[in-house]
Amino acid sequence: MADIFDKYVMAEAWDEMFERAGVPRPQYQALFAALQPLGVRELRSRADQLARMFTHRGVTFDYAGVERPFPLDLIPRIIDAAEWDLVTRGVRQRIRALEAFLDDVYGRHQVFHDGVVPWRLLHSSPHYHREAHGWRPPNGVRVHVGGTDLIRDERGALHVLEDNVRTPSGVSYVLENRLAMTRTLPTLFSEQFVRPVEEYPARLLAALRAAAPAGVSDPTVVLLTPGVYNAAYFEHALLARLMGVELVEGRDLVCEGNRLYMVTTYGRRPVHVVYRRVDDDYLDPLHFRGDSVLGCPGLVNAARLGNVTIANGVGNGVADDKLVYTYVPDLIGYYLGESPLLPNVETYRLDDPDVRDDVLARAGELVLKPVDGAGGKGIVIGPVATDEQLAVVRRAVRDDPRGWIAQRPVLLSTSPTLIGEWPVPRHIDLRPFAVNDGEDVWLLPGGLTRVALPEGELVVNSSRGGGSKDTWVLGETPAAAIPATVAPPAAQWSPSRTAAWEDEQ
């Protein structure tokens, strides 16, 4: 039987699994040994089985006009307990700093008065909403759910690539990936102390209930979705089902007397917390886009008066603007009096004329990103861009320097990924999900590891043909005490329809 790693050739980037050819890193040694007996044909057969399972369960997405199961690689990404501790502390630190920043942005503006962040950054942000000024949520939380994208550089060091505090998506992949892996390759978990992920829906629901208006002891929580045609509808339906809350659209809600109600077959029912997966612009036609039918007229007024909580907060987009990202290390020092535990990627602010001129001269050596881009859209990777692409992005930067940042290219770490019948190195990132209940910021153990499946591709988003891996965080408790292979009954997890989705952020 051929060793499945016989043909594996490490790339120039940091390899997550191997220290050198044929020598796995300590956290991968048990997995490496467990995979050997399978052989390449068996591994390919299991991968095909997994794809059929995803199709049956509706875990599909539309790529280039073709509906297909979302690619899940059979070789998991493993993070040891010590490194996960660093990730946990680092992400918590950023969430706390961004919470303080948002409270300041929509409150006293002290960070601007003190010159830590320039006023022009606030006034030029398309996601700063005056409607949210002076409005403080009941328990002070605006970032109920955060997604912080991490990458590992060529030397093996972790860096933050961006922050997502509006409507970060992808957690349904984490839950479904683990369920699929425990059913497809259950023996891989027998020797691994893998921390479970199924606690996430309960943690999220607890955080949403903790955000209810004062005096409400048994709040009604709903998940507001744009509807079945939204790319992330599968995730919306899954989370609502697992939390045991109603999945609603704007037409299911009505505001009366500055209070929010859900229209049911038994009459109107008061709603106290709205976990919205609708962008600010479409949330309330009285305050934002008047032609929106996705939100509910009067919702913002009801929230401003403290009668309902909107999670995540209105106007959070000002904090995950990629230009604000460049100030997050300063915000950590300013608000928390700490040094960043997870550094940013080296980034250039293009609103400075001298910096802009230098960046434009070296555009072919850098990565240029629109500050409001999502899903990898608009990114130009200079070293692989054509002359035409570079000319276009140079014009765009000159026309709107506030709308762009530049970063040094980072050769993302790679992980063995099954392509055809053999594992090959592919670039990956990691999105940990943080849940903030006002008392503590809890991280889902593992998060979403995204994989750039095309050879040489550095953009990992599903909209660019990417896939994912199950992400294992190793615990220090014997495996028997960790229900890694325990999953809710299929009836709870199965989506009611086949739906396609990709990253909202």
Short mmCIF file of C-alpha atoms in Angstrom, two decimals:
data_model
loop_
_atom_site.label_atom_id
_atom_site.label_comp_id
_atom_site.label_asym_id
_atom_site.label_seq_id
_atom_site.Cartn_x
_atom_site.Cartn_y
_atom_site.Cartn_z
CA MET A 1 0.00 0.00 0.00
CA ALA A 2 1.40 3.39 -1.00
CA ASP A 3 1.97 6.00 1.70
CA ILE A 4 -0.53 8.78 1.00
CA PHE A 5 2.23 11.34 1.52
CA ASP A 6 4.75 9.63 -0.82
CA LYS A 7 4.24 12.27 -3.50
CA TYR A 8 3.80 15.22 -1.18
CA VAL A 9 6.26 18.01 -1.93
CA MET A 10 6.37 20.88 0.56
CA ALA A 11 5.94 24.37 -0.87
CA GLU A 12 8.05 27.44 -0.08
CA ALA A 13 5.49 28.60 2.48
CA TRP A 14 5.29 27.43 6.08
CA ASP A 15 3.76 23.94 6.12
CA GLU A 16 1.20 23.44 8.90
CA MET A 17 1.63 19.67 9.08
CA PHE A 18 5.28 18.97 8.31
CA GLU A 19 8.51 20.29 9.81
CA ARG A 20 10.38 18.78 6.85
CA ALA A 21 9.66 16.09 4.31
CA GLY A 22 8.07 13.08 6.01
CA VAL A 23 8.41 14.52 9.54
CA PRO A 24 5.10 15.77 10.98
CA ARG A 25 4.92 18.48 13.62
CA PRO A 26 4.14 17.19 17.17
CA GLN A 27 0.41 18.02 17.08
CA TYR A 28 0.05 16.11 13.78
CA GLN A 29 1.92 12.92 14.69
CA ALA A 30 -1.14 10.95 15.80
CA LEU A 31 -3.11 12.04 12.73
CA PHE A 32 -0.20 11.18 10.46
CA ALA A 33 -0.08 7.66 11.92
CA ALA A 34 -3.86 7.24 11.70
CA LEU A 35 -3.98 8.20 8.02
CA GLN A 36 -1.28 5.73 6.91
CA PRO A 37 -3.47 2.58 6.87
CA LEU A 38 -6.11 4.23 4.68
CA GLY A 39 -4.21 4.51 1.42
CA VAL A 40 -4.93 6.89 -1.43
CA ARG A 41 -7.92 5.01 -2.88
CA GLU A 42 -9.64 4.72 0.47
CA LEU A 43 -9.05 8.40 1.18
CA ARG A 44 -10.49 9.35 -2.21
CA SER A 45 -13.51 7.13 -1.58
CA ARG A 46 -14.13 8.79 1.77
CA ALA A 47 -13.84 12.22 0.15
CA ASP A 48 -16.48 11.29 -2.43
CA GLN A 49 -18.71 9.98 0.35
CA LEU A 50 -18.33 13.25 2.20
CA ALA A 51 -19.26 15.26 -0.91
CA ARG A 52 -22.42 13.18 -1.32
CA MET A 53 -23.28 13.79 2.33
CA PHE A 54 -22.93 17.55 1.86
CA THR A 55 -25.12 17.46 -1.23
CA HIS A 56 -27.78 15.48 0.64
CA ARG A 57 -27.68 17.86 3.59
CA GLY A 58 -27.81 20.96 1.42
CA VAL A 59 -24.30 22.20 2.21
CA THR A 60 -23.77 23.49 -1.32
CA PHE A 61 -22.88 26.78 -2.96
CA ASP A 62 -22.91 28.37 -6.37
CA TYR A 63 -19.51 28.74 -8.01
CA ALA A 64 -19.24 29.99 -11.60
CA GLY A 65 -22.91 29.25 -12.12
CA VAL A 66 -22.69 25.63 -10.97
CA GLU A 67 -24.29 24.32 -7.78
CA ARG A 68 -21.85 22.03 -6.00
CA PRO A 69 -21.18 20.65 -2.51
CA PHE A 70 -18.96 22.96 -0.52
CA PRO A 71 -15.49 21.36 -0.66
CA LEU A 72 -14.38 19.96 2.69
CA ASP A 73 -10.90 18.47 2.77
CA LEU A 74 -10.47 15.25 4.72
CA ILE A 75 -7.13 16.24 6.26
CA PRO A 76 -7.93 18.51 9.23
CA ARG A 77 -5.97 21.51 10.40
CA ILE A 78 -4.70 20.99 13.97
CA ILE A 79 -3.90 23.67 16.54
CA ASP A 80 -2.28 22.71 19.83
CA ALA A 81 -3.53 23.99 23.18
CA ALA A 82 -0.70 26.50 23.68
CA GLU A 83 -1.19 28.21 20.33
CA TRP A 84 -4.97 28.25 20.77
CA ASP A 85 -4.47 30.02 24.08
CA LEU A 86 -2.57 32.76 22.22
CA VAL A 87 -5.31 32.99 19.58
CA THR A 88 -8.00 33.19 22.26
CA ARG A 89 -6.27 35.95 24.20
CA GLY A 90 -5.38 37.84 21.03
CA VAL A 91 -8.88 37.77 19.53
CA ARG A 92 -10.49 38.67 22.87
CA GLN A 93 -8.14 41.63 23.07
CA ARG A 94 -9.16 42.90 19.63
CA ILE A 95 -12.88 42.44 20.30
CA ARG A 96 -12.58 44.38 23.57
CA ALA A 97 -10.68 47.19 21.84
CA LEU A 98 -13.16 47.39 18.97
CA GLU A 99 -16.07 47.42 21.44
CA ALA A 100 -14.46 50.36 23.22
CA PHE A 101 -13.83 52.10 19.91
CA LEU A 102 -17.45 51.72 18.79
CA ASP A 103 -18.68 52.99 22.14
CA ASP A 104 -16.43 56.03 21.66
CA VAL A 105 -17.40 56.55 18.01
CA TYR A 106 -21.07 56.74 18.89
CA GLY A 107 -20.47 58.48 22.19
CA ARG A 108 -17.83 60.97 23.40
CA HIS A 109 -15.42 60.81 20.41
CA GLN A 110 -12.51 60.94 22.84
CA VAL A 111 -10.22 58.86 20.62
CA PHE A 112 -10.51 61.57 17.95
CA HIS A 113 -10.09 64.46 20.38
CA ASP A 114 -6.90 62.83 21.65
CA GLY A 115 -5.54 62.46 18.12
CA VAL A 116 -5.20 58.69 18.20
CA VAL A 117 -7.42 58.36 15.12
CA PRO A 118 -7.96 61.29 12.71
CA TRP A 119 -11.42 62.83 12.38
CA ARG A 120 -11.33 62.42 8.62
CA LEU A 121 -11.40 58.65 9.00
CA LEU A 122 -14.75 58.87 10.76
CA HIS A 123 -16.32 61.48 8.50
CA SER A 124 -15.29 59.62 5.34
CA SER A 125 -16.51 56.20 6.49
CA PRO A 126 -19.60 55.00 4.58
CA HIS A 127 -20.50 52.83 7.58
CA TYR A 128 -20.61 55.59 10.17
CA HIS A 129 -24.31 56.11 10.85
CA ARG A 130 -25.38 59.23 12.69
CA GLU A 131 -28.60 57.40 13.56
CA ALA A 132 -26.56 55.36 16.06
CA HIS A 133 -24.97 58.34 17.82
CA GLY A 134 -25.81 58.47 21.52
CA TRP A 135 -27.44 55.05 21.33
CA ARG A 136 -25.94 52.55 23.76
CA PRO A 137 -27.18 48.93 23.75
CA PRO A 138 -28.74 47.58 26.99
CA ASN A 139 -25.66 45.64 28.13
CA GLY A 140 -23.16 47.77 26.23
CA VAL A 141 -22.39 45.10 23.63
CA ARG A 142 -22.29 45.98 19.94
CA VAL A 143 -20.10 43.12 18.75
CA HIS A 144 -22.13 40.10 19.82
CA VAL A 145 -20.41 37.96 17.17
CA GLY A 146 -16.99 38.69 15.70
CA GLY A 147 -14.90 36.96 13.06
CA THR A 148 -11.17 37.71 13.03
CA ASP A 149 -9.27 36.45 10.00
CA LEU A 150 -5.80 35.10 10.84
CA ILE A 151 -2.95 33.99 8.60
CA ARG A 152 0.45 32.44 9.28
CA ASP A 153 3.43 33.99 7.52
CA GLU A 154 6.54 32.46 6.01
CA ARG A 155 8.24 32.22 9.43
CA GLY A 156 5.27 30.58 11.13
CA ALA A 157 4.02 33.68 12.97
CA LEU A 158 0.30 34.42 13.19
CA HIS A 159 -1.02 37.77 11.95
CA VAL A 160 -4.44 39.37 11.81
CA LEU A 161 -5.54 39.95 8.22
CA GLU A 162 -8.85 41.69 8.96
CA ASP A 163 -11.67 42.10 11.48
CA ASN A 164 -15.33 41.32 10.77
CA VAL A 165 -17.83 42.80 13.24
CA ARG A 166 -20.90 43.40 11.08
CA THR A 167 -22.38 40.06 10.03
CA PRO A 168 -19.47 37.58 9.98
CA SER A 169 -20.50 34.34 8.33
CA GLY A 170 -19.13 30.84 7.98
CA VAL A 171 -19.83 29.27 11.36
CA SER A 172 -22.30 26.83 9.80
CA TYR A 173 -19.36 25.33 7.87
CA VAL A 174 -17.58 24.76 11.19
CA LEU A 175 -20.55 22.87 12.62
CA GLU A 176 -21.27 20.87 9.47
CA ASN A 177 -17.60 20.09 8.86
CA ARG A 178 -17.24 18.53 12.28
CA LEU A 179 -20.41 16.50 11.92
CA ALA A 180 -19.34 15.22 8.51
CA MET A 181 -15.83 14.33 9.69
CA THR A 182 -17.05 12.38 12.70
CA ARG A 183 -19.30 10.34 10.42
CA THR A 184 -16.88 9.87 7.54
CA LEU A 185 -13.63 9.23 9.45
CA PRO A 186 -14.63 8.53 13.07
CA THR A 187 -11.43 6.60 13.81
CA LEU A 188 -9.35 9.78 13.41
CA PHE A 189 -10.84 11.07 16.66
CA SER A 190 -10.03 7.98 18.71
CA GLU A 191 -6.54 9.13 19.71
CA GLN A 192 -7.07 12.88 19.47
CA PHE A 193 -8.22 15.10 22.33
CA VAL A 194 -10.31 17.34 20.09
CA ARG A 195 -12.36 20.11 21.66
CA PRO A 196 -16.01 20.06 20.57
CA VAL A 197 -17.74 22.79 18.55
CA GLU A 198 -21.42 22.01 19.11
CA GLU A 199 -21.59 24.43 22.04
CA TYR A 200 -21.70 27.42 19.68
CA PRO A 201 -25.50 27.74 19.18
CA ALA A 202 -26.12 27.65 22.93
CA ARG A 203 -23.37 30.23 23.55
CA LEU A 204 -24.76 32.51 20.87
CA LEU A 205 -28.30 32.23 22.19
CA ALA A 206 -27.13 32.98 25.74
CA ALA A 207 -25.29 36.09 24.51
CA LEU A 208 -28.37 37.28 22.60
CA ARG A 209 -30.63 36.74 25.62
CA ALA A 210 -28.13 38.61 27.81
CA ALA A 211 -28.49 41.58 25.45
CA ALA A 212 -32.25 41.87 25.97
CA PRO A 213 -33.73 45.21 27.14
CA ALA A 214 -33.76 45.88 30.87
CA GLY A 215 -36.62 44.28 32.76
CA VAL A 216 -37.19 41.46 30.25
CA SER A 217 -36.61 38.17 32.07
CA ASP A 218 -37.62 35.79 29.28
CA PRO A 219 -36.77 37.53 26.00
CA THR A 220 -37.99 36.46 22.57
CA VAL A 221 -35.10 36.21 20.12
CA VAL A 222 -35.49 36.06 16.34
CA LEU A 223 -33.02 35.68 13.48
CA LEU A 224 -33.73 38.19 10.71
CA THR A 225 -32.78 36.91 7.23
CA PRO A 226 -33.04 38.60 3.84
CA GLY A 227 -34.77 35.43 2.62
CA VAL A 228 -34.22 32.24 0.68
CA TYR A 229 -32.38 33.91 -2.18
CA ASN A 230 -29.62 35.22 0.05
CA ALA A 231 -26.31 33.42 -0.43
CA ALA A 232 -26.04 32.68 3.31
CA TYR A 233 -29.60 31.48 3.84
CA PHE A 234 -28.45 27.97 4.70
CA GLU A 235 -26.50 29.36 7.64
CA HIS A 236 -29.41 31.50 8.79
CA ALA A 237 -31.79 28.53 8.77
CA LEU A 238 -29.29 26.25 10.51
CA LEU A 239 -28.51 28.68 13.34
CA ALA A 240 -32.18 29.49 13.93
CA ARG A 241 -32.97 25.78 14.14
CA LEU A 242 -30.09 24.97 16.49
CA MET A 243 -30.87 27.92 18.77
CA GLY A 244 -34.58 27.12 18.75
CA VAL A 245 -35.59 30.64 17.66
CA GLU A 246 -37.84 31.87 14.88
CA LEU A 247 -36.30 32.57 11.47
CA VAL A 248 -38.07 35.70 10.21
CA GLU A 249 -38.04 38.04 7.24
CA GLY A 250 -38.85 41.73 7.33
CA ARG A 251 -42.45 41.04 6.32
CA ASP A 252 -42.90 38.94 9.48
CA LEU A 253 -42.17 41.93 11.74
CA VAL A 254 -44.11 45.08 12.55
CA CYS A 255 -43.34 48.08 14.77
CA GLU A 256 -46.11 49.78 16.68
CA GLY A 257 -45.71 52.32 19.44
CA ASN A 258 -41.92 51.96 19.12
CA ARG A 259 -42.13 48.30 20.02
CA LEU A 260 -41.34 45.35 17.77
CA TYR A 261 -43.72 42.47 17.18
CA MET A 262 -43.60 39.22 15.23
CA VAL A 263 -46.74 38.40 13.29
CA THR A 264 -47.78 34.78 13.89
CA THR A 265 -50.86 32.68 13.24
CA TYR A 266 -51.73 33.25 16.91
CA GLY A 267 -51.45 37.02 16.67
CA ARG A 268 -48.64 39.42 17.41
CA ARG A 269 -45.82 38.37 19.71
CA PRO A 270 -43.36 40.87 21.26
CA VAL A 271 -39.75 40.58 20.07
CA HIS A 272 -36.89 41.69 22.32
CA VAL A 273 -33.70 40.72 20.45
CA VAL A 274 -33.10 40.64 16.69
CA TYR A 275 -30.03 38.74 15.51
CA ARG A 276 -29.95 40.35 12.12
CA ARG A 277 -28.20 39.01 9.03
CA VAL A 278 -29.37 42.00 7.02
CA ASP A 279 -26.97 44.85 6.25
CA ASP A 280 -27.53 48.27 7.81
CA ASP A 281 -28.62 49.81 4.51
CA TYR A 282 -31.60 47.46 4.28
CA LEU A 283 -32.50 47.21 7.97
CA ASP A 284 -35.02 50.05 8.31
CA PRO A 285 -36.42 52.00 5.32
CA LEU A 286 -37.30 54.93 7.59
CA HIS A 287 -33.62 55.57 8.32
CA PHE A 288 -31.64 53.93 5.54
CA ARG A 289 -32.62 52.83 2.04
CA GLY A 290 -36.24 53.80 1.52
CA ASP A 291 -36.77 51.12 -1.11
CA SER A 292 -35.77 48.23 1.16
CA VAL A 293 -38.33 45.51 1.82
CA LEU A 294 -35.84 43.32 3.71
CA GLY A 295 -36.05 45.12 7.05
CA CYS A 296 -38.80 46.56 9.22
CA PRO A 297 -39.92 50.23 9.30
CA GLY A 298 -39.46 51.64 12.81
CA LEU A 299 -36.96 49.04 14.02
CA VAL A 300 -34.20 51.59 14.62
CA ASN A 301 -36.51 53.88 16.60
CA ALA A 302 -37.62 50.97 18.77
CA ALA A 303 -33.99 50.03 19.40
CA ARG A 304 -32.93 53.61 20.19
CA LEU A 305 -35.63 53.76 22.84
CA GLY A 306 -34.34 50.55 24.42
CA ASN A 307 -37.34 48.39 23.57
CA VAL A 308 -35.45 45.94 21.35
CA THR A 309 -31.80 45.00 20.84
CA ILE A 310 -30.23 44.67 17.39
CA ALA A 311 -27.27 42.28 17.17
CA ASN A 312 -24.74 43.04 15.81
CA GLY A 313 -25.06 46.75 16.43
CA VAL A 314 -26.07 49.30 13.81
CA GLY A 315 -23.02 51.15 12.49
CA ASN A 316 -20.47 48.47 13.41
CA GLY A 317 -19.04 48.69 9.91
CA VAL A 318 -17.00 51.73 10.91
CA ALA A 319 -14.84 49.39 13.02
CA ASP A 320 -14.06 46.78 10.38
CA ASP A 321 -13.21 49.27 7.67
CA LYS A 322 -9.78 48.09 6.48
CA LEU A 323 -8.35 51.56 7.05
CA VAL A 324 -9.46 51.39 10.70
CA TYR A 325 -7.70 48.02 10.81
CA THR A 326 -4.39 49.88 10.54
CA TYR A 327 -5.21 51.72 13.79
CA VAL A 328 -6.28 48.68 15.84
CA PRO A 329 -2.84 48.22 17.47
CA ASP A 330 -3.07 51.88 18.58
CA LEU A 331 -6.63 51.32 19.83
CA ILE A 332 -5.48 48.35 21.91
CA GLY A 333 -2.87 50.53 23.59
CA TYR A 334 -5.23 53.49 23.98
CA TYR A 335 -8.23 51.68 25.44
CA LEU A 336 -6.66 48.66 27.14
CA GLY A 337 -3.14 49.83 27.94
CA GLU A 338 -1.77 46.65 26.36
CA SER A 339 0.43 45.65 23.46
CA PRO A 340 -1.22 43.64 20.66
CA LEU A 341 -0.90 39.91 21.15
CA LEU A 342 -1.59 39.26 17.46
CA PRO A 343 0.13 41.70 15.09
CA ASN A 344 -1.31 43.16 11.91
CA VAL A 345 0.15 42.47 8.49
CA GLU A 346 2.41 45.35 7.42
CA THR A 347 -0.04 47.84 5.89
CA TYR A 348 0.19 51.23 4.15
CA ARG A 349 -2.38 54.04 4.45
CA LEU A 350 -2.86 55.58 1.05
CA ASP A 351 -4.43 58.85 2.21
CA ASP A 352 -0.85 60.05 2.88
CA PRO A 353 0.44 61.49 -0.46
CA ASP A 354 4.05 60.41 0.09
CA VAL A 355 3.04 56.88 1.05
CA ARG A 356 0.62 56.74 -1.87
CA ASP A 357 3.27 57.74 -4.39
CA ASP A 358 5.65 55.10 -3.06
CA VAL A 359 2.97 52.40 -3.14
CA LEU A 360 1.89 53.26 -6.67
CA ALA A 361 5.49 53.06 -7.81
CA ARG A 362 5.78 49.61 -6.20
CA ALA A 363 2.27 48.36 -6.99
CA GLY A 364 3.67 45.29 -8.68
CA GLU A 365 5.30 44.25 -5.39
CA LEU A 366 2.33 44.80 -3.05
CA VAL A 367 -1.26 43.69 -2.44
CA LEU A 368 -3.89 46.41 -2.90
CA LYS A 369 -7.31 46.04 -1.27
CA PRO A 370 -10.49 48.13 -1.27
CA VAL A 371 -11.23 49.07 2.34
CA ASP A 372 -14.84 47.95 2.00
CA GLY A 373 -14.25 44.78 -0.03
CA ALA A 374 -15.65 41.41 1.04
CA GLY A 375 -15.26 37.89 -0.24
CA GLY A 376 -11.90 38.69 -1.84
CA LYS A 377 -13.53 41.09 -4.29
CA GLY A 378 -11.39 43.87 -5.71
CA ILE A 379 -8.07 42.56 -4.36
CA VAL A 380 -5.10 43.00 -6.67
CA ILE A 381 -2.04 40.89 -5.85
CA GLY A 382 0.75 42.86 -7.49
CA PRO A 383 3.31 40.08 -8.07
CA VAL A 384 0.82 38.06 -10.14
CA ALA A 385 -1.23 40.92 -11.63
CA THR A 386 -1.16 41.86 -15.29
CA ASP A 387 -0.01 45.27 -16.50
CA GLU A 388 -3.63 46.11 -17.30
CA GLN A 389 -4.81 45.18 -13.80
CA LEU A 390 -2.06 47.30 -12.25
CA ALA A 391 -2.97 50.26 -14.45
CA VAL A 392 -6.63 49.97 -13.43
CA VAL A 393 -5.87 49.77 -9.71
CA ARG A 394 -3.45 52.71 -9.90
CA ARG A 395 -6.22 54.85 -11.40
CA ALA A 396 -8.65 53.67 -8.74
CA VAL A 397 -6.23 54.56 -5.95
CA ARG A 398 -5.55 58.02 -7.39
CA ASP A 399 -9.30 58.66 -7.72
CA ASP A 400 -10.14 57.44 -4.19
CA PRO A 401 -7.08 56.99 -1.96
CA ARG A 402 -9.33 56.72 1.14
CA GLY A 403 -10.90 53.66 -0.41
CA TRP A 404 -7.72 51.56 -0.55
CA ILE A 405 -4.93 50.11 1.56
CA ALA A 406 -1.77 48.29 0.51
CA GLN A 407 -0.09 45.39 2.26
CA ARG A 408 3.09 43.45 1.83
CA PRO A 409 2.41 40.10 0.15
CA VAL A 410 2.30 37.28 2.67
CA LEU A 411 2.85 33.74 1.46
CA LEU A 412 0.08 32.12 3.48
CA SER A 413 0.92 28.87 5.19
CA THR A 414 -0.02 25.66 3.42
CA SER A 415 -1.67 22.44 4.54
CA PRO A 416 -1.87 19.05 2.80
CA THR A 417 -5.11 19.03 0.80
CA LEU A 418 -6.54 16.15 -1.20
CA ILE A 419 -6.63 17.14 -4.88
CA GLY A 420 -7.52 14.18 -7.06
CA GLU A 421 -6.02 11.17 -5.31
CA TRP A 422 -2.98 12.71 -3.64
CA PRO A 423 -2.44 15.40 -0.98
CA VAL A 424 -0.77 18.57 -2.23
CA PRO A 425 0.06 21.84 -0.40
CA ARG A 426 -2.62 24.53 -0.56
CA HIS A 427 -2.75 27.95 1.13
CA ILE A 428 -5.07 28.43 4.12
CA ASP A 429 -6.28 31.00 6.63
CA LEU A 430 -8.31 30.81 9.85
CA ARG A 431 -11.44 32.64 11.00
CA PRO A 432 -12.08 32.15 14.75
CA PHE A 433 -15.58 33.15 15.87
CA ALA A 434 -15.98 35.14 19.09
CA VAL A 435 -19.23 35.45 21.06
CA ASN A 436 -19.54 38.37 23.47
CA ASP A 437 -22.20 38.23 26.21
CA GLY A 438 -21.05 41.40 27.99
CA GLU A 439 -19.25 39.50 30.72
CA ASP A 440 -16.82 37.41 28.68
CA VAL A 441 -15.67 36.94 25.09
CA TRP A 442 -15.82 33.22 24.27
CA LEU A 443 -14.09 31.70 21.24
CA LEU A 444 -15.47 28.72 19.38
CA PRO A 445 -12.60 26.18 19.56
CA GLY A 446 -11.15 26.01 16.07
CA GLY A 447 -13.09 28.31 13.82
CA LEU A 448 -13.20 28.08 10.03
CA THR A 449 -10.08 27.10 8.12
CA ARG A 450 -10.53 28.20 4.50
CA VAL A 451 -8.47 26.65 1.70
CA ALA A 452 -7.51 28.17 -1.64
CA LEU A 453 -8.00 25.11 -3.84
CA PRO A 454 -6.57 26.34 -7.17
CA GLU A 455 -2.80 25.89 -7.34
CA GLY A 456 -0.94 29.06 -6.38
CA GLU A 457 -4.13 30.91 -5.35
CA LEU A 458 -3.78 33.07 -2.22
CA VAL A 459 -7.41 34.24 -1.92
CA VAL A 460 -9.24 31.60 0.11
CA ASN A 461 -12.85 32.80 -0.22
CA SER A 462 -15.49 30.41 -1.55
CA SER A 463 -16.37 32.98 -4.21
CA ARG A 464 -12.90 32.34 -5.66
CA GLY A 465 -13.31 28.56 -5.65
CA GLY A 466 -12.07 27.95 -2.11
CA GLY A 467 -12.99 25.17 0.29
CA SER A 468 -12.50 24.44 3.97
CA LYS A 469 -11.02 22.07 6.53
CA ASP A 470 -12.25 20.82 9.87
CA THR A 471 -10.19 22.70 12.47
CA TRP A 472 -9.11 20.74 15.52
CA VAL A 473 -8.08 22.40 18.74
CA LEU A 474 -6.36 19.86 20.94
CA GLY A 475 -7.42 19.80 24.55
CA GLU A 476 -5.65 18.47 27.60
CA THR A 477 -8.44 16.14 28.67
CA PRO A 478 -8.58 12.46 27.63
CA ALA A 479 -10.60 11.98 24.47
CA ALA A 480 -13.24 9.96 26.28
CA ALA A 481 -14.15 13.05 28.29
CA ILE A 482 -14.52 15.24 25.21
CA PRO A 483 -17.63 14.51 23.11
CA ALA A 484 -15.84 15.24 19.84
CA THR A 485 -17.93 12.71 17.93
CA VAL A 486 -21.24 13.56 19.56
CA ALA A 487 -23.59 15.45 17.27
CA PRO A 488 -27.21 16.57 17.62
CA PRO A 489 -29.78 14.28 16.01
CA ALA A 490 -29.94 14.54 12.24
CA ALA A 491 -33.43 15.96 12.39
CA GLN A 492 -32.09 18.99 14.22
CA TRP A 493 -29.22 19.57 11.84
CA SER A 494 -30.71 18.84 8.41
CA PRO A 495 -31.61 22.02 6.50
CA SER A 496 -35.11 22.19 5.10
CA ARG A 497 -33.86 22.99 1.63
CA THR A 498 -30.75 22.90 -0.53
CA ALA A 499 -29.27 26.39 -0.41
CA ALA A 500 -26.18 28.00 -1.81
CA TRP A 501 -24.12 30.44 0.14
CA GLU A 502 -20.79 32.11 0.35
CA ASP A 503 -19.16 34.66 2.66
CA GLU A 504 -21.17 37.71 3.61
CA GLN A 505 -17.89 39.04 4.94
#
